[in-house]
mmCIF file of C-alpha atoms in Angstrom:
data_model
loop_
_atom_site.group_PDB
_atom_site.id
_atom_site.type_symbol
_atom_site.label_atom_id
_atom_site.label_comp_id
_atom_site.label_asym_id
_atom_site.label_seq_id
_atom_site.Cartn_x
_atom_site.Cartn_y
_atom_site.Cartn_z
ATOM 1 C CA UNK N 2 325.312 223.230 75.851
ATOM 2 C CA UNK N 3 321.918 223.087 74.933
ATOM 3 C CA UNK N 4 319.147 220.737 75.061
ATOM 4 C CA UNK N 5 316.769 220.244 72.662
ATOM 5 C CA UNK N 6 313.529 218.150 73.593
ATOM 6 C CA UNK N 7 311.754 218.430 70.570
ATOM 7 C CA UNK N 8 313.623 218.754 67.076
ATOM 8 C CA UNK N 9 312.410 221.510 65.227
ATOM 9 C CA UNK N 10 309.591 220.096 62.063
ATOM 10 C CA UNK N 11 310.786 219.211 58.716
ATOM 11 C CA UNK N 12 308.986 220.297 55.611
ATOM 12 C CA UNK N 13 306.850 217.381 54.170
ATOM 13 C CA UNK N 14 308.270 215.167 51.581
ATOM 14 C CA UNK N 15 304.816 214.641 50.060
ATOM 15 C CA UNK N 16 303.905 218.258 49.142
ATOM 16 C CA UNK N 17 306.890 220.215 49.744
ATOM 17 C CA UNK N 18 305.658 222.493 51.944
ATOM 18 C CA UNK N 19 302.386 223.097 49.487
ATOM 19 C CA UNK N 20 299.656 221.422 52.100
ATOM 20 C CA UNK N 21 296.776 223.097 50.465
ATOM 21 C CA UNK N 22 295.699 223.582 46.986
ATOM 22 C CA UNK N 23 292.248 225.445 45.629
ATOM 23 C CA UNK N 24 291.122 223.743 42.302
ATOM 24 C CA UNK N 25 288.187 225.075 40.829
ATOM 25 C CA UNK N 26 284.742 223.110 39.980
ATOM 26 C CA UNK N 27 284.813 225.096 36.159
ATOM 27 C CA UNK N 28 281.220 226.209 37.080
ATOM 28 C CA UNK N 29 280.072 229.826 37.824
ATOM 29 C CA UNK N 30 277.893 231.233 40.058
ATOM 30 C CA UNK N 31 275.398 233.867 38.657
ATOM 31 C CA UNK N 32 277.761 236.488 39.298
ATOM 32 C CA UNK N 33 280.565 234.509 37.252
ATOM 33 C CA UNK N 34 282.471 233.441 40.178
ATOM 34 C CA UNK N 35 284.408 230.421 40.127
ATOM 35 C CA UNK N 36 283.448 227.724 42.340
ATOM 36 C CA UNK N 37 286.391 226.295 44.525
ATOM 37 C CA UNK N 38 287.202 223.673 46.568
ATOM 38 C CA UNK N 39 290.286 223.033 48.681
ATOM 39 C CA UNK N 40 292.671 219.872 48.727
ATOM 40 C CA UNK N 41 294.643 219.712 52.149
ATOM 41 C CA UNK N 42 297.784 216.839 51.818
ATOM 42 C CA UNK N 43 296.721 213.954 53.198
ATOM 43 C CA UNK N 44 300.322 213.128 54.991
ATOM 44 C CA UNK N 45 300.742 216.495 57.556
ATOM 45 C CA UNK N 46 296.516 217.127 57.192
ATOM 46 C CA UNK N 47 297.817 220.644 55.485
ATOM 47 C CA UNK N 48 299.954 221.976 57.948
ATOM 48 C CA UNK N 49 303.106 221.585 55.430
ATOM 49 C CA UNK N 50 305.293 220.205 58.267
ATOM 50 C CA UNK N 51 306.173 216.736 59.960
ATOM 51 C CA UNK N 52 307.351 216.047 63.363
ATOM 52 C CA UNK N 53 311.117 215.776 62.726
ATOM 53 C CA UNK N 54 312.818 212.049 63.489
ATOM 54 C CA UNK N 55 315.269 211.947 66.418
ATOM 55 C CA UNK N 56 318.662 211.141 65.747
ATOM 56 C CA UNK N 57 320.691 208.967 68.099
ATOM 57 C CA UNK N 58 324.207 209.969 69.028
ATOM 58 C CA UNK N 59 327.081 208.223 67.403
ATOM 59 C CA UNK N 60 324.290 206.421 65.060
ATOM 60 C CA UNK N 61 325.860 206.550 61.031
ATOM 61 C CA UNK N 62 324.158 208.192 58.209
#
């Protein structure tokens, strides 16, 4: 039998797993680069993952 401390980290329900996102400025640099910037998710800070919740023995779904 096994014990598990921790349970392992569930994908986040606000991104789905998508914590970061580039979305570009629409200006160019004077090579014609895109400018960039970078969105993390606000709920797991861009990690994609939550801590998992514990679940009690013999508690009902």
């Amino acid at each position: 039998m096994t014990d598990r401390t921790t349970p392992a980290p569930r994908i986040c329900p606000n991104c789905d797993g998508f914590a970061s996102a580039a979305i570009t400025t629409g200006s160019r640099d004077a090579c014609g680069h895109l400018h960039t910037l970078t969105a993390d998710c606000r709920a797991c800070d861009g990690l994609g993952t939550v801590p998992a919740r514990r679940v009690r023995e013999g508690a009902r779904a």
